[in-house]
PDB file of C-alpha atoms in Angstrom:
ATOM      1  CA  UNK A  18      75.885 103.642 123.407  1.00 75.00           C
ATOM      2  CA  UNK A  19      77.643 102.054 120.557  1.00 84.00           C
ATOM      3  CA  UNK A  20      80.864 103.150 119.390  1.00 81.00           C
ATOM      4  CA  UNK A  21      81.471 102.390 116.034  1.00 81.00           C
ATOM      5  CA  UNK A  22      84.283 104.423 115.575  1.00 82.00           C
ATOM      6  CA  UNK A  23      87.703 104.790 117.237  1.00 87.00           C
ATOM      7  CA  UNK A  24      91.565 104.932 117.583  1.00 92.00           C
ATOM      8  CA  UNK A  25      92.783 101.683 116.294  1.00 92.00           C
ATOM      9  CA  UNK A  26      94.606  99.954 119.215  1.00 94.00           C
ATOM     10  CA  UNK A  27      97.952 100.061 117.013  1.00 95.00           C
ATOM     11  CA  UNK A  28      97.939 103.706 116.511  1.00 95.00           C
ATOM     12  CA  UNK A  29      99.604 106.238 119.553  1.00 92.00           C
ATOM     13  CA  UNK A  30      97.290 108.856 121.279  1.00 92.00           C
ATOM     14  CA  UNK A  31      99.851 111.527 119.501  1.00 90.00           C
ATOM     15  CA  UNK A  32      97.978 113.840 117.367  1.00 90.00           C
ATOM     16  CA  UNK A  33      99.139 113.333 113.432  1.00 90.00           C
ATOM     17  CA  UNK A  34     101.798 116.338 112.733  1.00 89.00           C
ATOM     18  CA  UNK A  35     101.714 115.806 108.796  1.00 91.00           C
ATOM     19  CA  UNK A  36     100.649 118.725 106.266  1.00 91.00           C
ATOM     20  CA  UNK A  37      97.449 119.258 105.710  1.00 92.00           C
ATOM     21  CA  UNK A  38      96.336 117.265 102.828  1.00 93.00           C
ATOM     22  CA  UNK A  39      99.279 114.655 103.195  1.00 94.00           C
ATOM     23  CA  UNK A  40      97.312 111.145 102.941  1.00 95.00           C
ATOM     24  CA  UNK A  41     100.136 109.833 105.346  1.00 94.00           C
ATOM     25  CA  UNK A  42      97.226 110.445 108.152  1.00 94.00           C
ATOM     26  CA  UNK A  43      95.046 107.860 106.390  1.00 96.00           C
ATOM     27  CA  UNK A  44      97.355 105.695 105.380  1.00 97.00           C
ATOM     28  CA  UNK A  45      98.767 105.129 109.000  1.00 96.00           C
ATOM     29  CA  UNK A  46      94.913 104.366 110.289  1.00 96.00           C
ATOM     30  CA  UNK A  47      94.719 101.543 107.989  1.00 98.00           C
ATOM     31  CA  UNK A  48      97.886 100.269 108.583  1.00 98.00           C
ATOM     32  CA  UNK A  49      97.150  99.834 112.182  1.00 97.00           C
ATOM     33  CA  UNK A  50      93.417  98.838 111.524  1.00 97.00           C
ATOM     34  CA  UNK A  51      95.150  95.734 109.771  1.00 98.00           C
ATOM     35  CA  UNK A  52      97.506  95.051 113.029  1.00 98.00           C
ATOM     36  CA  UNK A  53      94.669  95.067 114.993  1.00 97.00           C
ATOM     37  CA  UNK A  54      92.246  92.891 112.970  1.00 97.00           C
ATOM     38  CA  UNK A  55      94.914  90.683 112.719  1.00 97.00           C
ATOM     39  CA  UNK A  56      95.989  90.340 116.245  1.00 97.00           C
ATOM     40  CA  UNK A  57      99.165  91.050 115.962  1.00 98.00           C
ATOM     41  CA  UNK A  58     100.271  94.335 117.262  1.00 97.00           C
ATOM     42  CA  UNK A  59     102.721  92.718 120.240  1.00 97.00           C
ATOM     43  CA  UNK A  60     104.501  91.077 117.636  1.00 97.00           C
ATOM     44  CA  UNK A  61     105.081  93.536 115.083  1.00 98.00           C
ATOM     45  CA  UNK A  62     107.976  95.515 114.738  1.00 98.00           C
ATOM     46  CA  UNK A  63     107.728  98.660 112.123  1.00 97.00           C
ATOM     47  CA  UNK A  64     111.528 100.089 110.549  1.00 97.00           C
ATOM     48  CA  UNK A  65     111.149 103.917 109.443  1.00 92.00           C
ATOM     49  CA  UNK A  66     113.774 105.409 107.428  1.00 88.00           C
ATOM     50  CA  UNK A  67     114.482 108.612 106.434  1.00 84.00           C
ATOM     51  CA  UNK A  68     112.139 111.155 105.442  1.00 80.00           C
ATOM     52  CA  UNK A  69     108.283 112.209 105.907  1.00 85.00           C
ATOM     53  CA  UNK A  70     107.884 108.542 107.255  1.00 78.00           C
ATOM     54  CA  UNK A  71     110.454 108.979 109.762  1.00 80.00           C
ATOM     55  CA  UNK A  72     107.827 110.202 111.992  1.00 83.00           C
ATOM     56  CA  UNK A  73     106.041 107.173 112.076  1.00 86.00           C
ATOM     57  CA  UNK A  74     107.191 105.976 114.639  1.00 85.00           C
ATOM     58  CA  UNK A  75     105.714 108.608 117.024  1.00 89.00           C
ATOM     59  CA  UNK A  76     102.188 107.486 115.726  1.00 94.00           C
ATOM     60  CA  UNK A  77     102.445 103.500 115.635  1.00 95.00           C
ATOM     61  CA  UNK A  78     101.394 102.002 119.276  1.00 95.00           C
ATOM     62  CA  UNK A  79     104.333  98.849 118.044  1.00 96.00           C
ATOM     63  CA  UNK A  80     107.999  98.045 118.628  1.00 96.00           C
ATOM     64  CA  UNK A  81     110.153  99.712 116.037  1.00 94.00           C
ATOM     65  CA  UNK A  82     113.204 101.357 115.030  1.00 94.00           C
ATOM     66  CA  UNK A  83     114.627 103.453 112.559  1.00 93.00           C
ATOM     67  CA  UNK A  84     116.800 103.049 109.253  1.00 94.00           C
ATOM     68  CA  UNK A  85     119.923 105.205 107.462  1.00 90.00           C
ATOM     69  CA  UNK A  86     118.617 106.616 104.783  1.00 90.00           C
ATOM     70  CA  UNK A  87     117.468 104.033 102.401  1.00 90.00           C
ATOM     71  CA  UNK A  88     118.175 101.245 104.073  1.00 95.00           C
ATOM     72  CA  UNK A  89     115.115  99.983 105.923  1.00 96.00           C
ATOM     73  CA  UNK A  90     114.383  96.754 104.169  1.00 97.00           C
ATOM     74  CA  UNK A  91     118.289  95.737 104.887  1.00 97.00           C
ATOM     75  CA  UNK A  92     117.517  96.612 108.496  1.00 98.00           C
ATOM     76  CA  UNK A  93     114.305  94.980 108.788  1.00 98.00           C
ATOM     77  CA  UNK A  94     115.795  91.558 106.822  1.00 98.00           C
ATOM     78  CA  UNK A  95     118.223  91.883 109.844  1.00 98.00           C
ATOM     79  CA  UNK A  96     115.832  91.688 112.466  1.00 98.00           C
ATOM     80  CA  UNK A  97     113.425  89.592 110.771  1.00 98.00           C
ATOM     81  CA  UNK A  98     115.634  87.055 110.019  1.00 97.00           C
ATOM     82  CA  UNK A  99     116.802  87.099 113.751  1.00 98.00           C
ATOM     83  CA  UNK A 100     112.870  87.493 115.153  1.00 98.00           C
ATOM     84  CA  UNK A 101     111.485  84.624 112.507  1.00 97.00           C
ATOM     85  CA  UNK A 102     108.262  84.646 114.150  1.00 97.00           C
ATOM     86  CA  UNK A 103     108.102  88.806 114.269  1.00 98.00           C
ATOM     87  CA  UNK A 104     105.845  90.858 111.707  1.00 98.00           C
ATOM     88  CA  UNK A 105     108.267  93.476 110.283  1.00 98.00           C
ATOM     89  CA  UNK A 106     107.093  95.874 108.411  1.00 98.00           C
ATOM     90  CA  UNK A 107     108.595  99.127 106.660  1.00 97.00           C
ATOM     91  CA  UNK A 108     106.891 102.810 106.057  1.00 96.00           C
ATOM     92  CA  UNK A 109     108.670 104.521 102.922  1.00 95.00           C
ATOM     93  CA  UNK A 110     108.264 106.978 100.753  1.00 93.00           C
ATOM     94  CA  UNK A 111     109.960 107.127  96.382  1.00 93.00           C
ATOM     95  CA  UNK A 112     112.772 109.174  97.600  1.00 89.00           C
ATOM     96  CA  UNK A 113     113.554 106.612 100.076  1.00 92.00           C
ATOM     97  CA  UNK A 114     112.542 103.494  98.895  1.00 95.00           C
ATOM     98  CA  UNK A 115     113.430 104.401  94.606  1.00 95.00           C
ATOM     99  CA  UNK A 116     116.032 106.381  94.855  1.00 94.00           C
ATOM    100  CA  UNK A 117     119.096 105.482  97.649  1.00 93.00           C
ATOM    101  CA  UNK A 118     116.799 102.820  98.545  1.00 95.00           C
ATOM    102  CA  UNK A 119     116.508 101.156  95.408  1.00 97.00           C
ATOM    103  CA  UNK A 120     119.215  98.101  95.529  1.00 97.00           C
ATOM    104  CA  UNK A 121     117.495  97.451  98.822  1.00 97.00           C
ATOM    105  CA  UNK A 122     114.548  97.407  97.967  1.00 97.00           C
ATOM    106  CA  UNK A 123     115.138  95.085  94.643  1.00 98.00           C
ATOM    107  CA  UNK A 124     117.301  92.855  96.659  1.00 98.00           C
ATOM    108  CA  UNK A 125     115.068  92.304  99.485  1.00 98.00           C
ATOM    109  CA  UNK A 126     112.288  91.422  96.774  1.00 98.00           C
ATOM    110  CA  UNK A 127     114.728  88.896  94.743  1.00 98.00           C
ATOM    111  CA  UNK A 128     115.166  87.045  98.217  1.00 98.00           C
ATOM    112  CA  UNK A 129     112.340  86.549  98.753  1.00 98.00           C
ATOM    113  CA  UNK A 130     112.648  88.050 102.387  1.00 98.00           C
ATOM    114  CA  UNK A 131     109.152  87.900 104.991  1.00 98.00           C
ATOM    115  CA  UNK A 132     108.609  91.354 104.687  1.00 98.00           C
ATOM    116  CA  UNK A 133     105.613  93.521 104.894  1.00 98.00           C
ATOM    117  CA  UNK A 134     106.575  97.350 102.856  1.00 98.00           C
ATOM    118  CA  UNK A 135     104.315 100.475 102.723  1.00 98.00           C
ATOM    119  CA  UNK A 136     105.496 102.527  99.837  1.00 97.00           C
ATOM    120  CA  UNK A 137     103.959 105.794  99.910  1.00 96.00           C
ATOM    121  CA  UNK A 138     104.684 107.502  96.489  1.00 96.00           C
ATOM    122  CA  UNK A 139     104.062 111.513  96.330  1.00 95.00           C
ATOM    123  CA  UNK A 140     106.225 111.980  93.215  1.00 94.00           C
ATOM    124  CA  UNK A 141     108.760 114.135  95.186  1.00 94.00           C
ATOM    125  CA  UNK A 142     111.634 114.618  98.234  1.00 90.00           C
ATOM    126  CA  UNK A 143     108.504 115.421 100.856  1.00 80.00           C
ATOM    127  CA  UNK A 144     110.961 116.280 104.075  1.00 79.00           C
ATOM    128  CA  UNK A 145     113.817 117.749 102.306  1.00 79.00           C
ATOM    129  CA  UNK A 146     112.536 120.289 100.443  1.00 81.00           C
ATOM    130  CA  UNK A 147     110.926 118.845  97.490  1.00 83.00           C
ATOM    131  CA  UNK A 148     113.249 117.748  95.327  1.00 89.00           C
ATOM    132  CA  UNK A 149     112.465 115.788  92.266  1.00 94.00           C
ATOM    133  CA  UNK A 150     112.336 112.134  93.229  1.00 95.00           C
ATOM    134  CA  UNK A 151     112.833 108.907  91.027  1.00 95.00           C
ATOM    135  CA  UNK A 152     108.888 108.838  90.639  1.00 97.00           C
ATOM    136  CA  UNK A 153     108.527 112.844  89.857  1.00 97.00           C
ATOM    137  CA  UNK A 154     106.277 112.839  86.625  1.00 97.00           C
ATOM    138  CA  UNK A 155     107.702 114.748  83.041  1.00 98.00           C
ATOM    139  CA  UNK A 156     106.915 118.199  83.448  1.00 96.00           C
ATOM    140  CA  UNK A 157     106.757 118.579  87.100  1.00 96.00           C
ATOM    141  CA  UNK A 158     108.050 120.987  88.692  1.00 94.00           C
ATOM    142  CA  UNK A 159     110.313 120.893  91.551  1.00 94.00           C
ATOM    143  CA  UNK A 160     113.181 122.465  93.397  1.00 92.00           C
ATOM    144  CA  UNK A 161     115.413 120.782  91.345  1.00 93.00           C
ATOM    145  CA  UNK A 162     113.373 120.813  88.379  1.00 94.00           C
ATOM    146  CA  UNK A 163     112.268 124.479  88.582  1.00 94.00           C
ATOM    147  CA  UNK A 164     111.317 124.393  84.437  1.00 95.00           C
ATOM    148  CA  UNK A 165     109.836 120.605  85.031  1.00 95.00           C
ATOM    149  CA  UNK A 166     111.621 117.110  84.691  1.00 97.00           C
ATOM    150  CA  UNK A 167     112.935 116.710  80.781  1.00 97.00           C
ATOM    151  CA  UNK A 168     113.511 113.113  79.480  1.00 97.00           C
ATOM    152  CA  UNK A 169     116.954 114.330  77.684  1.00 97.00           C
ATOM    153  CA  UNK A 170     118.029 115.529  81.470  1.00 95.00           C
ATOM    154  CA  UNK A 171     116.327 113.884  84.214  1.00 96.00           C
ATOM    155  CA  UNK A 172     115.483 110.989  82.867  1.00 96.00           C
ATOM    156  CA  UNK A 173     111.443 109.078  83.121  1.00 97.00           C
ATOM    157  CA  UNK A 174     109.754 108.603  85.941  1.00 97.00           C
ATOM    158  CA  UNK A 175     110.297 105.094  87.917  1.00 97.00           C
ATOM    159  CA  UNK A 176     107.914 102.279  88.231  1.00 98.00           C
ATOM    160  CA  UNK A 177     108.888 100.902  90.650  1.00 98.00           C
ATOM    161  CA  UNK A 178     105.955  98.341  90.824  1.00 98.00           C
ATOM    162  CA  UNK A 179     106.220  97.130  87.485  1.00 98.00           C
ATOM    163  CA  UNK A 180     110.073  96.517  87.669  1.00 97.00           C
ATOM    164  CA  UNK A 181     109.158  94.433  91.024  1.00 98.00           C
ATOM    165  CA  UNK A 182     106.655  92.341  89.391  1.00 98.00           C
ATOM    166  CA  UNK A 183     108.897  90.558  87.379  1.00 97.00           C
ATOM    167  CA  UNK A 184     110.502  89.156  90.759  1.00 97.00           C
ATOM    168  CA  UNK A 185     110.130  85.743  91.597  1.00 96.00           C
ATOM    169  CA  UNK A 186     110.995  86.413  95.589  1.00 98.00           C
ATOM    170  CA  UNK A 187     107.213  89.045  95.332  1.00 98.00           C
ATOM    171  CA  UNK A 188     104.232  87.387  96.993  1.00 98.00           C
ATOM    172  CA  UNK A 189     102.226  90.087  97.226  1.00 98.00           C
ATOM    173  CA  UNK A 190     102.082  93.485  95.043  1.00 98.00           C
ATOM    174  CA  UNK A 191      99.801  96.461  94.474  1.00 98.00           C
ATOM    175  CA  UNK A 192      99.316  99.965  93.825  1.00 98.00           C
ATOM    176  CA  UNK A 193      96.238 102.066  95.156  1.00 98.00           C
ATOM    177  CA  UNK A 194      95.785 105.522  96.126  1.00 97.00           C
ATOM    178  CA  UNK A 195      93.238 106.786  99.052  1.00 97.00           C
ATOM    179  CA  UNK A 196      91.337 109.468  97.285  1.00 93.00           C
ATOM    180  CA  UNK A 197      88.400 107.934  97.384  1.00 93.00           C
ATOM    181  CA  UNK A 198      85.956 106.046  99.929  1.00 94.00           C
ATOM    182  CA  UNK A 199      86.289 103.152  97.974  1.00 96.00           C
ATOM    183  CA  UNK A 200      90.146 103.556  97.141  1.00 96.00           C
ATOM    184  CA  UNK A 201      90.146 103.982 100.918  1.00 97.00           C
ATOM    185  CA  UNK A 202      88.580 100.272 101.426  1.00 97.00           C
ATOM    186  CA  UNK A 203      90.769  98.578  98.409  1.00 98.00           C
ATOM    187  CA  UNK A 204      94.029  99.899  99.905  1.00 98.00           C
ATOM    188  CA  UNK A 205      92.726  98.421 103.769  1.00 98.00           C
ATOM    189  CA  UNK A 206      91.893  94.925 101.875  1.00 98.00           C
ATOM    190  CA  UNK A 207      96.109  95.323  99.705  1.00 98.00           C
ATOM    191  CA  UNK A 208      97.687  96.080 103.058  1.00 98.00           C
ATOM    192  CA  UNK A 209      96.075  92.865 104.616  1.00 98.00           C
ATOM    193  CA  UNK A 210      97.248  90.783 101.727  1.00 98.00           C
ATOM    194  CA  UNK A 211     100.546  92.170 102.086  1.00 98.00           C
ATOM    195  CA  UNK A 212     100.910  91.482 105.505  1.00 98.00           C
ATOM    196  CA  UNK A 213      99.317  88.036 105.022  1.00 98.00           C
ATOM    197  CA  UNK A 214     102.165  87.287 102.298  1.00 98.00           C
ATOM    198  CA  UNK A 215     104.582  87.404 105.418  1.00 98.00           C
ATOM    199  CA  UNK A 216     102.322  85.954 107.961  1.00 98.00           C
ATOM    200  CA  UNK A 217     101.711  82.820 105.879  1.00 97.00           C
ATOM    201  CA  UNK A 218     105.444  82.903 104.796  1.00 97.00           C
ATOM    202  CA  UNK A 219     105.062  83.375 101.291  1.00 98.00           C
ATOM    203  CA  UNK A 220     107.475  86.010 100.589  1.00 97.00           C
ATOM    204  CA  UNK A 221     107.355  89.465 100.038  1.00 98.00           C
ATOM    205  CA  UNK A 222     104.534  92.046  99.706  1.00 98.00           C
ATOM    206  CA  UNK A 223     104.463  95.586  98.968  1.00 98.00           C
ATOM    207  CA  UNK A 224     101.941  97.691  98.736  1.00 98.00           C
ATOM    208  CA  UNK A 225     102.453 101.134  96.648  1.00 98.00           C
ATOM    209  CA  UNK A 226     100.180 103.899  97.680  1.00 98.00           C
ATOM    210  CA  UNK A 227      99.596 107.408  95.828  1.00 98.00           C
ATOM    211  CA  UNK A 228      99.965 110.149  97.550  1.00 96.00           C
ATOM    212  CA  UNK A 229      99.699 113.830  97.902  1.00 96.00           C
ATOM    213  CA  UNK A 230     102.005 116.409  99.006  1.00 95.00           C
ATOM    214  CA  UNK A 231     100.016 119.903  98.799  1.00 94.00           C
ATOM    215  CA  UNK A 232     103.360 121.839 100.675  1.00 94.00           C
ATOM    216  CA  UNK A 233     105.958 120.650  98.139  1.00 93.00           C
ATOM    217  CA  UNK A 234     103.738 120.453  95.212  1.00 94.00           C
ATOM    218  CA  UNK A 235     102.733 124.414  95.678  1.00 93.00           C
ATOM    219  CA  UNK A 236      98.810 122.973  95.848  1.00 94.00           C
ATOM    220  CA  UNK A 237      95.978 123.649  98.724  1.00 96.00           C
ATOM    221  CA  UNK A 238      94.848 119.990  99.608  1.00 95.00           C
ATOM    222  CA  UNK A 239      92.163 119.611  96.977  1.00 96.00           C
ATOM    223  CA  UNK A 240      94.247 121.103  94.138  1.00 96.00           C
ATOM    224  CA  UNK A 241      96.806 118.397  94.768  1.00 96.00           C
ATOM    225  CA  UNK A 242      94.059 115.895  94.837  1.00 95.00           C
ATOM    226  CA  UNK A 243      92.244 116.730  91.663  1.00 96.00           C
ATOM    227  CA  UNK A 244      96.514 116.482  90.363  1.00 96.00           C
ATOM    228  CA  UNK A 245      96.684 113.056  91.443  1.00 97.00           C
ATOM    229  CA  UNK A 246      93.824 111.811  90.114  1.00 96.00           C
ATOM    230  CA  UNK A 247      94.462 113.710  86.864  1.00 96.00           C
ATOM    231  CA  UNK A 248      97.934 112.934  86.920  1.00 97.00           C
ATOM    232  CA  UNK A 249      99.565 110.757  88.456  1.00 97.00           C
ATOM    233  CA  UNK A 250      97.107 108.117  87.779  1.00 97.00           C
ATOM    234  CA  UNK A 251      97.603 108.125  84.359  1.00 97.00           C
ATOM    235  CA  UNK A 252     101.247 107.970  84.967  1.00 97.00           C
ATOM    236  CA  UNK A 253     100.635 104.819  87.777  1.00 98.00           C
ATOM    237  CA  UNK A 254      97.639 103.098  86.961  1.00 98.00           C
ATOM    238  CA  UNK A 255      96.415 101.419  90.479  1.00 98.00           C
ATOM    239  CA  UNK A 256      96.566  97.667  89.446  1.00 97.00           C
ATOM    240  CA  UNK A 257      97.290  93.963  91.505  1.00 98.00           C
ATOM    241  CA  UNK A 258     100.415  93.163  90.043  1.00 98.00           C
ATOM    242  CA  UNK A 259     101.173  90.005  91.926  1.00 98.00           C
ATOM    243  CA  UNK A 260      99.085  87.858  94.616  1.00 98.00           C
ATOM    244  CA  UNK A 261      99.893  84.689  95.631  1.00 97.00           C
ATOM    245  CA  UNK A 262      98.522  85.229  98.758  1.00 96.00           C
ATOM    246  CA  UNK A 263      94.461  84.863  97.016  1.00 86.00           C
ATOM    247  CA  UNK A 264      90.906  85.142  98.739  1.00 79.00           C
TER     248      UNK A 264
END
């Protein structure tokens, strides 16, 4: 019998322990679908920070470690830039990555560094209770936004993509979400360009993902879907904003 459907090699045997609905689950297959197509699971090393995506490393079959809050692309230019010929690659999510994160994340970029980053953005603080996050949208609600995020207080939502793309150091960027079969298939083909950014030494590649968190957001999994899509892609339009990487 044919088996045209299985673990990737790059993913653990550990059952996923996200919320139901969280696209972290899909988001992780691909990831490691990518190590494996590109043969290079023994030689990548992943850096989780902080957060929902602290838990990656229970579900990635790869060498890895994890970051102080915030700080996982210092700690990954640390080991890359000690391993050369390593693939290192970080998991974050906007609290993370946007918010404490942010001067690491900018820097990184500006240098240029060999670095592959996930950026999973759910508009909110997924593991700590669902506070409002650099990326939470005007209007939403959230734990520290009970009457929704006001201009005049909280200031606008980050884009943290666009502000990247004017970075000379950025071989590779794009935002996609996995709502879809075929958003699903153009986020697999991003995260390969990303990683081939740092395989062919390019510089660095990032690949934003939308994301849904049904707990925090007070949604069942298809009402924060339907939000997403109604949403927060109007407030992040998917879009290739950099690729130097090409076919």
């Amino acid at each position: 019998m044919e088996v045209i459907f299985k673990r990737p090699k790059a993913l653990s045997d550990r059952e996923f322990t996200y919320c139901p609905g969280c696209h972290h689950g899909i988001i992780h297959r691909l990831i490691a679908e990518v190590i494996d197509e590109l043969g290079i699971q023994e030689k990548t090393i992943m850096v989780a920070p902080v957060g929902c995506s602290v838990f990656a490393y229970e579900f990635f079959d790869v060498d890895g470690t994890v970051a102080p809050h915030g700080r996982a692309l210092a700690v990954a230019t640390g080991i890359k830039r000690a391993l050369p010929d390593r693939i290192v690659f970080t998991y974050q999510g906007d609290g993370d990555l946007a918010a404490i994160g942010i001067a690491e994340t900018i820097h990184a970029a500006n240098r240029g560094e060999k670095l592959t980053t996930i950026f999973v953005n759910n508009a909110v603080y997924g593991m700590t209770g669902g506070q409002m996050a650099p990326t939470t949208l005007l209007g939403q609600k959230t734990t520290t936004t009970p009457y929704g995020r006001t201009a005049a207080n909280d200031g606008y939502p980050l884009h943290v993509s666009e502000a990247l793309s004017t970075i000379g150091g950025v071989a590779y960027l794009e935002r996609t979400t996995v709502s879809t079969t075929k958003d699903i298939l153009n986020t697999k083909k991003a995260i390969k360009k990303a990683f081939l950014a740092q395989i062919k030494g390019l510089g660095f590649g990032m690949v934003e993902v939308l994301s849904t968190c049904p707990t925090n957001w007070g949604m069942s999994p298809v009402e924060a879907q339907n939000w997403l899509l109604e949403n927060m892609v109007k407030e992040f339009p998917p879009k290739v904003f950099v690729d130097k990487v090409g076919d």
